[in-house]
GROMACS .gro file of N, CA, C and O in nm:
model
  516
    1GLN      N    1  -2.718  -6.839  -2.497
    1GLN     CA    2  -2.760  -6.974  -2.529
    1GLN      C    3  -2.775  -6.989  -2.681
    1GLN      O    4  -2.844  -6.910  -2.745
    2VAL      N    5  -2.710  -7.090  -2.736
    2VAL     CA    6  -2.717  -7.113  -2.880
    2VAL      C    7  -2.849  -7.181  -2.915
    2VAL      O    8  -2.889  -7.278  -2.851
    3GLN      N    9  -2.914  -7.127  -3.015
    3GLN     CA   10  -3.038  -7.187  -3.063
    3GLN      C   11  -3.033  -7.201  -3.214
    3GLN      O   12  -2.997  -7.107  -3.284
    4LEU      N   13  -3.067  -7.320  -3.260
    4LEU     CA   14  -3.075  -7.348  -3.402
    4LEU      C   15  -3.213  -7.405  -3.430
    4LEU      O   16  -3.251  -7.507  -3.370
    5ALA      N   17  -3.285  -7.343  -3.518
    5ALA     CA   18  -3.423  -7.385  -3.546
    5ALA      C   19  -3.437  -7.417  -3.693
    5ALA      O   20  -3.432  -7.326  -3.777
    6GLU      N   21  -3.453  -7.546  -3.724
    6GLU     CA   22  -3.470  -7.588  -3.863
    6GLU      C   23  -3.617  -7.585  -3.903
    6GLU      O   24  -3.707  -7.603  -3.820
    7SER      N   25  -3.637  -7.564  -4.031
    7SER     CA   26  -3.772  -7.571  -4.088
    7SER      C   27  -3.760  -7.605  -4.236
    7SER      O   28  -3.651  -7.598  -4.293
    8GLY      N   29  -3.873  -7.640  -4.296
    8GLY     CA   30  -3.875  -7.662  -4.439
    8GLY      C   31  -3.881  -7.806  -4.483
    8GLY      O   32  -3.893  -7.835  -4.603
    9GLY      N   33  -3.871  -7.899  -4.388
    9GLY     CA   34  -3.881  -8.039  -4.425
    9GLY      C   35  -4.022  -8.075  -4.469
    9GLY      O   36  -4.116  -7.997  -4.454
   10GLY      N   37  -4.035  -8.194  -4.525
   10GLY     CA   38  -4.167  -8.239  -4.570
   10GLY      C   39  -4.155  -8.358  -4.661
   10GLY      O   40  -4.048  -8.420  -4.671
   11SER      N   41  -4.264  -8.389  -4.726
   11SER     CA   42  -4.268  -8.502  -4.818
   11SER      C   43  -4.274  -8.451  -4.961
   11SER      O   44  -4.345  -8.355  -4.991
   12VAL      N   45  -4.200  -8.517  -5.048
   12VAL     CA   46  -4.192  -8.474  -5.187
   12VAL      C   47  -4.169  -8.597  -5.274
   12VAL      O   48  -4.114  -8.697  -5.228
   13GLN      N   49  -4.212  -8.588  -5.398
   13GLN     CA   50  -4.187  -8.695  -5.494
   13GLN      C   51  -4.042  -8.688  -5.543
   13GLN      O   52  -3.980  -8.580  -5.545
   14ALA      N   53  -3.989  -8.801  -5.581
   14ALA     CA   54  -3.855  -8.804  -5.638
   14ALA      C   55  -3.847  -8.708  -5.756
   14ALA      O   56  -3.941  -8.701  -5.837
   15GLY      N   57  -3.738  -8.635  -5.763
   15GLY     CA   58  -3.722  -8.534  -5.865
   15GLY      C   59  -3.765  -8.395  -5.822
   15GLY      O   60  -3.736  -8.296  -5.891
   16GLY      N   61  -3.832  -8.387  -5.709
   16GLY     CA   62  -3.881  -8.259  -5.658
   16GLY      C   63  -3.776  -8.183  -5.581
   16GLY      O   64  -3.659  -8.223  -5.574
   17SER      N   65  -3.820  -8.071  -5.523
   17SER     CA   66  -3.730  -7.981  -5.452
   17SER      C   67  -3.787  -7.943  -5.316
   17SER      O   68  -3.909  -7.940  -5.297
   18LEU      N   69  -3.696  -7.913  -5.226
   18LEU     CA   70  -3.731  -7.856  -5.096
   18LEU      C   71  -3.622  -7.757  -5.058
   18LEU      O   72  -3.506  -7.771  -5.101
   19ARG      N   73  -3.657  -7.660  -4.975
   19ARG     CA   74  -3.557  -7.571  -4.919
   19ARG      C   75  -3.567  -7.574  -4.767
   19ARG      O   76  -3.672  -7.542  -4.709
   20LEU      N   77  -3.458  -7.612  -4.705
   20LEU     CA   78  -3.450  -7.613  -4.559
   20LEU      C   79  -3.393  -7.481  -4.510
   20LEU      O   80  -3.308  -7.420  -4.577
   21SER      N   81  -3.439  -7.439  -4.394
   21SER     CA   82  -3.388  -7.317  -4.331
   21SER      C   83  -3.342  -7.349  -4.190
   21SER      O   84  -3.397  -7.436  -4.124
   22CYS      N   85  -3.240  -7.276  -4.146
   22CYS     CA   86  -3.191  -7.288  -4.010
   22CYS      C   87  -3.167  -7.148  -3.955
   22CYS      O   88  -3.074  -7.080  -3.998
   23ALA      N   89  -3.251  -7.108  -3.863
   23ALA     CA   90  -3.237  -6.978  -3.798
   23ALA      C   91  -3.148  -6.994  -3.676
   23ALA      O   92  -3.177  -7.076  -3.588
   24ALA      N   93  -3.041  -6.916  -3.671
   24ALA     CA   94  -2.942  -6.931  -3.565
   24ALA      C   95  -2.935  -6.808  -3.477
   24ALA      O   96  -2.952  -6.695  -3.524
   25SER      N   97  -2.907  -6.832  -3.349
   25SER     CA   98  -2.886  -6.721  -3.256
   25SER      C   99  -2.797  -6.765  -3.142
   25SER      O  100  -2.791  -6.885  -3.111
   26GLY      N  101  -2.725  -6.671  -3.084
   26GLY     CA  102  -2.650  -6.698  -2.963
   26GLY      C  103  -2.512  -6.758  -2.981
   26GLY      O  104  -2.445  -6.789  -2.882
   27TYR      N  105  -2.465  -6.774  -3.105
   27TYR     CA  106  -2.331  -6.832  -3.125
   27TYR      C  107  -2.234  -6.717  -3.142
   27TYR      O  108  -2.222  -6.659  -3.250
   28ASP      N  109  -2.160  -6.686  -3.037
   28ASP     CA  110  -2.080  -6.564  -3.032
   28ASP      C  111  -1.937  -6.587  -3.076
   28ASP      O  112  -1.843  -6.561  -3.001
   29TYR      N  113  -1.917  -6.634  -3.197
   29TYR     CA  114  -1.784  -6.649  -3.255
   29TYR      C  115  -1.786  -6.586  -3.394
   29TYR      O  116  -1.888  -6.582  -3.460
   30SER      N  117  -1.671  -6.540  -3.438
   30SER     CA  118  -1.667  -6.472  -3.566
   30SER      C  119  -1.633  -6.565  -3.681
   30SER      O  120  -1.679  -6.545  -3.793
   31ASN      N  121  -1.554  -6.666  -3.657
   31ASN     CA  122  -1.511  -6.757  -3.765
   31ASN      C  123  -1.558  -6.898  -3.731
   31ASN      O  124  -1.497  -6.967  -3.649
   32TYR      N  125  -1.664  -6.940  -3.793
   32TYR     CA  126  -1.719  -7.070  -3.761
   32TYR      C  127  -1.779  -7.134  -3.883
   32TYR      O  128  -1.798  -7.071  -3.988
   33CYS      N  129  -1.807  -7.260  -3.869
   33CYS     CA  130  -1.870  -7.339  -3.974
   33CYS      C  131  -2.015  -7.363  -3.938
   33CYS      O  132  -2.051  -7.378  -3.821
   34MET      N  133  -2.094  -7.371  -4.041
   34MET     CA  134  -2.235  -7.398  -4.020
   34MET      C  135  -2.285  -7.482  -4.137
   34MET      O  136  -2.237  -7.464  -4.250
   35GLY      N  137  -2.376  -7.572  -4.109
   35GLY     CA  138  -2.420  -7.653  -4.219
   35GLY      C  139  -2.519  -7.759  -4.181
   35GLY      O  140  -2.586  -7.751  -4.077
   36TRP      N  141  -2.525  -7.861  -4.266
   36TRP     CA  142  -2.628  -7.962  -4.258
   36TRP      C  143  -2.569  -8.103  -4.255
   36TRP      O  144  -2.477  -8.135  -4.332
   37PHE      N  145  -2.625  -8.182  -4.166
   37PHE     CA  146  -2.598  -8.324  -4.160
   37PHE      C  147  -2.732  -8.395  -4.173
   37PHE      O  148  -2.838  -8.335  -4.155
   38ARG      N  149  -2.729  -8.523  -4.201
   38ARG     CA  150  -2.853  -8.599  -4.208
   38ARG      C  151  -2.832  -8.738  -4.153
   38ARG      O  152  -2.721  -8.791  -4.151
   39GLN      N  153  -2.944  -8.796  -4.108
   39GLN     CA  154  -2.939  -8.932  -4.056
   39GLN      C  155  -3.062  -9.007  -4.103
   39GLN      O  156  -3.175  -8.971  -4.067
   40ALA      N  157  -3.038  -9.107  -4.184
   40ALA     CA  158  -3.146  -9.194  -4.229
   40ALA      C  159  -3.170  -9.301  -4.124
   40ALA      O  160  -3.081  -9.334  -4.045
   41GLN      N  161  -3.287  -9.357  -4.126
   41GLN     CA  162  -3.322  -9.458  -4.028
   41GLN      C  163  -3.227  -9.576  -4.037
   41GLN      O  164  -3.204  -9.631  -4.145
   42GLY      N  165  -3.168  -9.612  -3.925
   42GLY     CA  166  -3.077  -9.726  -3.920
   42GLY      C  167  -2.936  -9.698  -3.967
   42GLY      O  168  -2.854  -9.790  -3.976
   43LYS      N  169  -2.908  -9.573  -3.999
   43LYS     CA  170  -2.775  -9.537  -4.048
   43LYS      C  171  -2.712  -9.430  -3.959
   43LYS      O  172  -2.779  -9.366  -3.880
   44GLU      N  173  -2.582  -9.414  -3.976
   44GLU     CA  174  -2.510  -9.313  -3.900
   44GLU      C  175  -2.535  -9.174  -3.962
   44GLU      O  176  -2.565  -9.161  -4.080
   45ARG      N  177  -2.517  -9.074  -3.877
   45ARG     CA  178  -2.529  -8.937  -3.925
   45ARG      C  179  -2.415  -8.908  -4.023
   45ARG      O  180  -2.301  -8.947  -4.000
   46GLU      N  181  -2.447  -8.836  -4.130
   46GLU     CA  182  -2.346  -8.805  -4.231
   46GLU      C  183  -2.355  -8.657  -4.268
   46GLU      O  184  -2.461  -8.596  -4.260
   47GLY      N  185  -2.243  -8.604  -4.310
   47GLY     CA  186  -2.240  -8.465  -4.352
   47GLY      C  187  -2.302  -8.447  -4.489
   47GLY      O  188  -2.290  -8.534  -4.576
   48VAL      N  189  -2.370  -8.336  -4.508
   48VAL     CA  190  -2.434  -8.304  -4.635
   48VAL      C  191  -2.369  -8.182  -4.700
   48VAL      O  192  -2.321  -8.188  -4.812
   49ALA      N  193  -2.368  -8.071  -4.628
   49ALA     CA  194  -2.312  -7.948  -4.683
   49ALA      C  195  -2.273  -7.856  -4.569
   49ALA      O  196  -2.346  -7.845  -4.470
   50LEU      N  197  -2.158  -7.792  -4.583
   50LEU     CA  198  -2.107  -7.700  -4.482
   50LEU      C  199  -2.061  -7.571  -4.547
   50LEU      O  200  -2.021  -7.570  -4.663
   51MET      N  201  -2.063  -7.465  -4.469
   51MET     CA  202  -2.014  -7.335  -4.516
   51MET      C  203  -1.931  -7.271  -4.407
   51MET      O  204  -1.971  -7.270  -4.290
   52TYR      N  205  -1.813  -7.218  -4.445
   52TYR     CA  206  -1.734  -7.135  -4.355
   52TYR      C  207  -1.795  -6.997  -4.363
   52TYR      O  208  -1.784  -6.929  -4.465
   53ILE      N  209  -1.860  -6.955  -4.255
   53ILE     CA  210  -1.946  -6.839  -4.261
   53ILE      C  211  -1.872  -6.711  -4.297
   53ILE      O  212  -1.919  -6.629  -4.375
   54ALA      N  213  -1.750  -6.694  -4.244
   54ALA     CA  214  -1.676  -6.569  -4.267
   54ALA      C  215  -1.639  -6.551  -4.414
   54ALA      O  216  -1.642  -6.440  -4.466
   55GLY      N  217  -1.601  -6.659  -4.481
   55GLY     CA  218  -1.554  -6.647  -4.618
   55GLY      C  219  -1.645  -6.707  -4.723
   55GLY      O  220  -1.629  -6.681  -4.842
   56GLY      N  221  -1.739  -6.791  -4.679
   56GLY     CA  222  -1.834  -6.849  -4.773
   56GLY      C  223  -1.789  -6.976  -4.841
   56GLY      O  224  -1.862  -7.031  -4.924
   57ARG      N  225  -1.670  -7.027  -4.808
   57ARG     CA  226  -1.624  -7.151  -4.871
   57ARG      C  227  -1.714  -7.266  -4.830
   57ARG      O  228  -1.751  -7.279  -4.714
   58THR      N  229  -1.748  -7.349  -4.928
   58THR     CA  230  -1.843  -7.457  -4.903
   58THR      C  231  -1.779  -7.594  -4.920
   58THR      O  232  -1.675  -7.609  -4.984
   59ASN      N  233  -1.845  -7.692  -4.863
   59ASN     CA  234  -1.804  -7.831  -4.874
   59ASN      C  235  -1.930  -7.915  -4.887
   59ASN      O  236  -2.022  -7.901  -4.805
   60TYR      N  237  -1.935  -7.998  -4.989
   60TYR     CA  238  -2.052  -8.082  -5.013
   60TYR      C  239  -2.013  -8.229  -5.013
   60TYR      O  240  -1.905  -8.267  -5.060
   61ALA      N  241  -2.103  -8.311  -4.965
   61ALA     CA  242  -2.086  -8.454  -4.980
   61ALA      C  243  -2.098  -8.489  -5.129
   61ALA      O  244  -2.175  -8.424  -5.202
   62ASP      N  245  -2.024  -8.588  -5.171
   62ASP     CA  246  -2.027  -8.627  -5.313
   62ASP      C  247  -2.168  -8.662  -5.359
   62ASP      O  248  -2.205  -8.635  -5.473
   63SER      N  249  -2.245  -8.720  -5.270
   63SER     CA  250  -2.379  -8.767  -5.307
   63SER      C  251  -2.476  -8.654  -5.339
   63SER      O  252  -2.581  -8.678  -5.400
   64VAL      N  253  -2.444  -8.530  -5.298
   64VAL     CA  254  -2.537  -8.420  -5.321
   64VAL      C  255  -2.481  -8.312  -5.412
   64VAL      O  256  -2.552  -8.216  -5.445
   65LYS      N  257  -2.356  -8.325  -5.452
   65LYS     CA  258  -2.296  -8.224  -5.539
   65LYS      C  259  -2.376  -8.208  -5.667
   65LYS      O  260  -2.415  -8.307  -5.730
   66GLY      N  261  -2.399  -8.084  -5.703
   66GLY     CA  262  -2.475  -8.055  -5.824
   66GLY      C  263  -2.625  -8.055  -5.804
   66GLY      O  264  -2.700  -8.013  -5.893
   67ARG      N  265  -2.671  -8.101  -5.689
   67ARG     CA  266  -2.815  -8.105  -5.660
   67ARG      C  267  -2.853  -8.014  -5.544
   67ARG      O  268  -2.960  -7.954  -5.545
   68PHE      N  269  -2.768  -8.006  -5.443
   68PHE     CA  270  -2.795  -7.925  -5.325
   68PHE      C  271  -2.707  -7.801  -5.325
   68PHE      O  272  -2.592  -7.805  -5.370
   69THR      N  273  -2.760  -7.693  -5.271
   69THR     CA  274  -2.686  -7.569  -5.259
   69THR      C  275  -2.707  -7.510  -5.120
   69THR      O  276  -2.821  -7.490  -5.077
   70ILE      N  277  -2.596  -7.482  -5.054
   70ILE     CA  278  -2.602  -7.419  -4.922
   70ILE      C  279  -2.579  -7.269  -4.939
   70ILE      O  280  -2.497  -7.226  -5.021
   71SER      N  281  -2.653  -7.188  -4.864
   71SER     CA  282  -2.639  -7.043  -4.873
   71SER      C  283  -2.674  -6.982  -4.739
   71SER      O  284  -2.731  -7.048  -4.652
   72GLN      N  285  -2.641  -6.854  -4.725
   72GLN     CA  286  -2.669  -6.787  -4.599
   72GLN      C  287  -2.729  -6.650  -4.622
   72GLN      O  288  -2.706  -6.588  -4.726
   73ASP      N  289  -2.806  -6.606  -4.527
   73ASP     CA  290  -2.858  -6.470  -4.523
   73ASP      C  291  -2.806  -6.408  -4.394
   73ASP      O  292  -2.856  -6.438  -4.285
   74ASN      N  293  -2.704  -6.324  -4.406
   74ASN     CA  294  -2.640  -6.269  -4.287
   74ASN      C  295  -2.733  -6.177  -4.208
   74ASN      O  296  -2.723  -6.167  -4.087
   75VAL      N  297  -2.820  -6.110  -4.278
   75VAL     CA  298  -2.912  -6.017  -4.211
   75VAL      C  299  -3.009  -6.094  -4.122
   75VAL      O  300  -3.037  -6.055  -4.009
   76LYS      N  301  -3.057  -6.205  -4.173
   76LYS     CA  302  -3.154  -6.286  -4.099
   76LYS      C  303  -3.088  -6.391  -4.011
   76LYS      O  304  -3.157  -6.463  -3.938
   77ASN      N  305  -2.954  -6.402  -4.017
   77ASN     CA  306  -2.883  -6.508  -3.944
   77ASN      C  307  -2.944  -6.645  -3.973
   77ASN      O  308  -2.970  -6.726  -3.883
   78THR      N  309  -2.966  -6.667  -4.099
   78THR     CA  310  -3.031  -6.790  -4.141
   78THR      C  311  -2.949  -6.860  -4.249
   78THR      O  312  -2.896  -6.796  -4.339
   79LEU      N  313  -2.940  -6.991  -4.235
   79LEU     CA  314  -2.871  -7.075  -4.332
   79LEU      C  315  -2.977  -7.155  -4.409
   79LEU      O  316  -3.077  -7.196  -4.350
   80TYR      N  317  -2.950  -7.176  -4.536
   80TYR     CA  318  -3.046  -7.247  -4.620
   80TYR      C  319  -2.979  -7.368  -4.687
   80TYR      O  320  -2.858  -7.370  -4.708
   81LEU      N  321  -3.061  -7.464  -4.720
   81LEU     CA  322  -3.016  -7.575  -4.803
   81LEU      C  323  -3.123  -7.597  -4.910
   81LEU      O  324  -3.232  -7.645  -4.881
   82GLN      N  325  -3.090  -7.557  -5.033
   82GLN     CA  326  -3.179  -7.580  -5.145
   82GLN      C  327  -3.150  -7.719  -5.199
   82GLN      O  328  -3.036  -7.748  -5.239
   83MET      N  329  -3.252  -7.802  -5.201
   83MET     CA  330  -3.235  -7.941  -5.244
   83MET      C  331  -3.319  -7.964  -5.368
   83MET      O  332  -3.443  -7.956  -5.364
   84ASN      N  333  -3.251  -7.989  -5.478
   84ASN     CA  334  -3.318  -8.016  -5.606
   84ASN      C  335  -3.293  -8.160  -5.648
   84ASN      O  336  -3.204  -8.227  -5.595
   85SER      N  337  -3.373  -8.206  -5.742
   85SER     CA  338  -3.358  -8.343  -5.795
   85SER      C  339  -3.349  -8.445  -5.683
   85SER      O  340  -3.261  -8.532  -5.681
   86LEU      N  341  -3.440  -8.435  -5.590
   86LEU     CA  342  -3.436  -8.522  -5.473
   86LEU      C  343  -3.456  -8.668  -5.511
   86LEU      O  344  -3.532  -8.700  -5.603
   87ARG      N  345  -3.387  -8.753  -5.438
   87ARG     CA  346  -3.392  -8.898  -5.460
   87ARG      C  347  -3.444  -8.967  -5.336
   87ARG      O  348  -3.437  -8.913  -5.226
   88PHE      N  349  -3.491  -9.089  -5.354
   88PHE     CA  350  -3.541  -9.165  -5.241
   88PHE      C  351  -3.435  -9.174  -5.132
   88PHE      O  352  -3.466  -9.164  -5.013
   89GLU      N  353  -3.310  -9.191  -5.172
   89GLU     CA  354  -3.202  -9.207  -5.075
   89GLU      C  355  -3.169  -9.079  -5.000
   89GLU      O  356  -3.086  -9.081  -4.909
   90ASP      N  357  -3.230  -8.968  -5.037
   90ASP     CA  358  -3.213  -8.844  -4.960
   90ASP      C  359  -3.306  -8.840  -4.839
   90ASP      O  360  -3.297  -8.748  -4.757
   91THR      N  361  -3.394  -8.936  -4.828
   91THR     CA  362  -3.486  -8.942  -4.714
   91THR      C  363  -3.407  -8.955  -4.585
   91THR      O  364  -3.326  -9.046  -4.569
   92ALA      N  365  -3.429  -8.863  -4.493
   92ALA     CA  366  -3.355  -8.862  -4.366
   92ALA      C  367  -3.406  -8.748  -4.279
   92ALA      O  368  -3.478  -8.660  -4.325
   93MET      N  369  -3.361  -8.752  -4.155
   93MET     CA  370  -3.376  -8.635  -4.068
   93MET      C  371  -3.256  -8.546  -4.094
   93MET      O  372  -3.142  -8.592  -4.090
   94TYR      N  373  -3.282  -8.421  -4.122
   94TYR     CA  374  -3.176  -8.325  -4.154
   94TYR      C  375  -3.154  -8.234  -4.033
   94TYR      O  376  -3.250  -8.175  -3.981
   95PHE      N  377  -3.028  -8.223  -3.993
   95PHE     CA  378  -2.991  -8.144  -3.876
   95PHE      C  379  -2.903  -8.027  -3.916
   95PHE      O  380  -2.808  -8.043  -3.993
   96CYS      N  381  -2.932  -7.914  -3.858
   96CYS     CA  382  -2.846  -7.797  -3.872
   96CYS      C  383  -2.743  -7.801  -3.760
   96CYS      O  384  -2.775  -7.837  -3.646
   97ALA      N  385  -2.619  -7.763  -3.792
   97ALA     CA  386  -2.513  -7.763  -3.692
   97ALA      C  387  -2.425  -7.641  -3.709
   97ALA      O  388  -2.410  -7.590  -3.820
   98VAL      N  389  -2.368  -7.597  -3.599
   98VAL     CA  390  -2.272  -7.488  -3.601
   98VAL      C  391  -2.155  -7.531  -3.512
   98VAL      O  392  -2.174  -7.593  -3.408
   99PHE      N  393  -2.033  -7.500  -3.557
   99PHE     CA  394  -1.916  -7.542  -3.480
   99PHE      C  395  -1.794  -7.462  -3.521
   99PHE      O  396  -1.794  -7.393  -3.624
  100ILE      N  397  -1.692  -7.472  -3.440
  100ILE     CA  398  -1.562  -7.419  -3.474
  100ILE      C  399  -1.481  -7.532  -3.536
  100ILE      O  400  -1.472  -7.640  -3.479
  101GLY      N  401  -1.424  -7.506  -3.652
  101GLY     CA  402  -1.341  -7.605  -3.716
  101GLY      C  403  -1.194  -7.578  -3.695
  101GLY      O  404  -1.154  -7.465  -3.664
  102ASN      N  405  -1.110  -7.681  -3.712
  102ASN     CA  406  -0.966  -7.662  -3.695
  102ASN      C  407  -0.892  -7.681  -3.827
  102ASN      O  408  -0.774  -7.719  -3.829
  103THR      N  409  -0.962  -7.655  -3.937
  103THR     CA  410  -0.904  -7.673  -4.069
  103THR      C  411  -0.910  -7.543  -4.150
  103THR      O  412  -0.936  -7.544  -4.270
  104GLY      N  413  -0.886  -7.432  -4.084
  104GLY     CA  414  -0.884  -7.303  -4.152
  104GLY      C  415  -1.021  -7.267  -4.205
  104GLY      O  416  -1.121  -7.282  -4.136
  105ASP      N  417  -1.025  -7.222  -4.331
  105ASP     CA  418  -1.152  -7.178  -4.388
  105ASP      C  419  -1.225  -7.290  -4.460
  105ASP      O  420  -1.321  -7.266  -4.533
  106TYR      N  421  -1.176  -7.413  -4.440
  106TYR     CA  422  -1.242  -7.531  -4.497
  106TYR      C  423  -1.310  -7.605  -4.385
  106TYR      O  424  -1.249  -7.642  -4.286
  107CYS      N  425  -1.439  -7.626  -4.398
  107CYS     CA  426  -1.516  -7.694  -4.295
  107CYS      C  427  -1.522  -7.843  -4.326
  107CYS      O  428  -1.574  -7.883  -4.431
  108SER      N  429  -1.471  -7.921  -4.234
  108SER     CA  430  -1.466  -8.066  -4.252
  108SER      C  431  -1.585  -8.133  -4.187
  108SER      O  432  -1.633  -8.090  -4.082
  109PHE      N  433  -1.630  -8.244  -4.250
  109PHE     CA  434  -1.738  -8.323  -4.190
  109PHE      C  435  -1.688  -8.407  -4.072
  109PHE      O  436  -1.767  -8.454  -3.992
  110ASP      N  437  -1.557  -8.429  -4.064
  110ASP     CA  438  -1.503  -8.521  -3.965
  110ASP      C  439  -1.523  -8.472  -3.823
  110ASP      O  440  -1.493  -8.356  -3.791
  111ARG      N  441  -1.565  -8.562  -3.735
  111ARG     CA  442  -1.591  -8.526  -3.597
  111ARG      C  443  -1.467  -8.469  -3.529
  111ARG      O  444  -1.477  -8.378  -3.445
  112GLN      N  445  -1.350  -8.522  -3.563
  112GLN     CA  446  -1.227  -8.480  -3.498
  112GLN      C  447  -1.190  -8.337  -3.532
  112GLN      O  448  -1.103  -8.278  -3.467
  113ASN      N  449  -1.252  -8.281  -3.634
  113ASN     CA  450  -1.221  -8.144  -3.676
  113ASN      C  451  -1.326  -8.045  -3.629
  113ASN      O  452  -1.327  -7.930  -3.675
  114ARG      N  453  -1.416  -8.085  -3.541
  114ARG     CA  454  -1.524  -7.998  -3.497
  114ARG      C  455  -1.515  -7.975  -3.346
  114ARG      O  456  -1.496  -8.068  -3.269
  115TYR      N  457  -1.531  -7.850  -3.305
  115TYR     CA  458  -1.529  -7.812  -3.165
  115TYR      C  459  -1.646  -7.720  -3.136
  115TYR      O  460  -1.695  -7.651  -3.224
  116LEU      N  461  -1.685  -7.718  -3.011
  116LEU     CA  462  -1.791  -7.627  -2.965
  116LEU      C  463  -1.913  -7.637  -3.056
  116LEU      O  464  -1.970  -7.536  -3.098
  117GLU      N  465  -1.952  -7.757  -3.086
  117GLU     CA  466  -2.061  -7.776  -3.180
  117GLU      C  467  -2.197  -7.773  -3.110
  117GLU      O  468  -2.212  -7.813  -2.995
  118HIS      N  469  -2.294  -7.726  -3.186
  118HIS     CA  470  -2.432  -7.722  -3.140
  118HIS      C  471  -2.520  -7.773  -3.253
  118HIS      O  472  -2.489  -7.752  -3.371
  119TRP      N  473  -2.631  -7.833  -3.214
  119TRP     CA  474  -2.718  -7.897  -3.310
  119TRP      C  475  -2.863  -7.853  -3.293
  119TRP      O  476  -2.908  -7.826  -3.182
  120GLY      N  477  -2.933  -7.848  -3.405
  120GLY     CA  478  -3.076  -7.825  -3.399
  120GLY      C  479  -3.148  -7.957  -3.374
  120GLY      O  480  -3.086  -8.062  -3.363
  121GLN      N  481  -3.280  -7.949  -3.367
  121GLN     CA  482  -3.362  -8.066  -3.338
  121GLN      C  483  -3.388  -8.152  -3.462
  121GLN      O  484  -3.427  -8.268  -3.449
  122GLY      N  485  -3.368  -8.095  -3.577
  122GLY     CA  486  -3.386  -8.171  -3.700
  122GLY      C  487  -3.519  -8.145  -3.767
  122GLY      O  488  -3.618  -8.108  -3.702
  123THR      N  489  -3.520  -8.168  -3.898
  123THR     CA  490  -3.643  -8.158  -3.976
  123THR      C  491  -3.644  -8.276  -4.074
  123THR      O  492  -3.542  -8.308  -4.135
  124LEU      N  493  -3.757  -8.341  -4.085
  124LEU     CA  494  -3.766  -8.465  -4.160
  124LEU      C  495  -3.794  -8.439  -4.307
  124LEU      O  496  -3.886  -8.365  -4.342
  125VAL      N  497  -3.715  -8.503  -4.391
  125VAL     CA  498  -3.736  -8.498  -4.536
  125VAL      C  499  -3.768  -8.640  -4.583
  125VAL      O  500  -3.691  -8.733  -4.558
  126THR      N  501  -3.879  -8.654  -4.650
  126THR     CA  502  -3.920  -8.783  -4.702
  126THR      C  503  -3.940  -8.771  -4.852
  126THR      O  504  -4.017  -8.687  -4.898
  127VAL      N  505  -3.868  -8.855  -4.926
  127VAL     CA  506  -3.878  -8.853  -5.071
  127VAL      C  507  -3.940  -8.984  -5.117
  127VAL      O  508  -3.886  -9.091  -5.090
  128ALA      N  509  -4.053  -8.972  -5.184
  128ALA     CA  510  -4.122  -9.091  -5.233
  128ALA      C  511  -4.070  -9.126  -5.371
  128ALA      O  512  -4.055  -9.040  -5.458
  129SER      N  513  -4.043  -9.255  -5.389
  129SER     CA  514  -3.989  -9.299  -5.518
  129SER      C  515  -4.099  -9.319  -5.620
  129SER      O  516  -4.217  -9.320  -5.587
   0.00000   0.00000   0.00000
């Protein structure tokens, strides 16, 4: 059974930082994508940052490039999202996801490129302006 457990959300002032964690277990594939999506109230879910776990290639949404960093700890089977210079518009529920992609070692945000996906319950990030 695949389990993804996010943590690290909270409230922060604009310009501050948070680090999200996603502890994963039970996903028995060797080449997969893992990463973060977010959904603000009243908006559709959007991709934030993804990593091809086997090779480490990353993909970031334009809105977070230069501010967010995705990383992994293979020993702990944990994925992280370091979020710096947070903005009010970063306020959202952040979800950890794992899936098989069909775009080689590049992980796409597009739904059509994701298979066998699993999602965590989410962790709320609130940025006060």
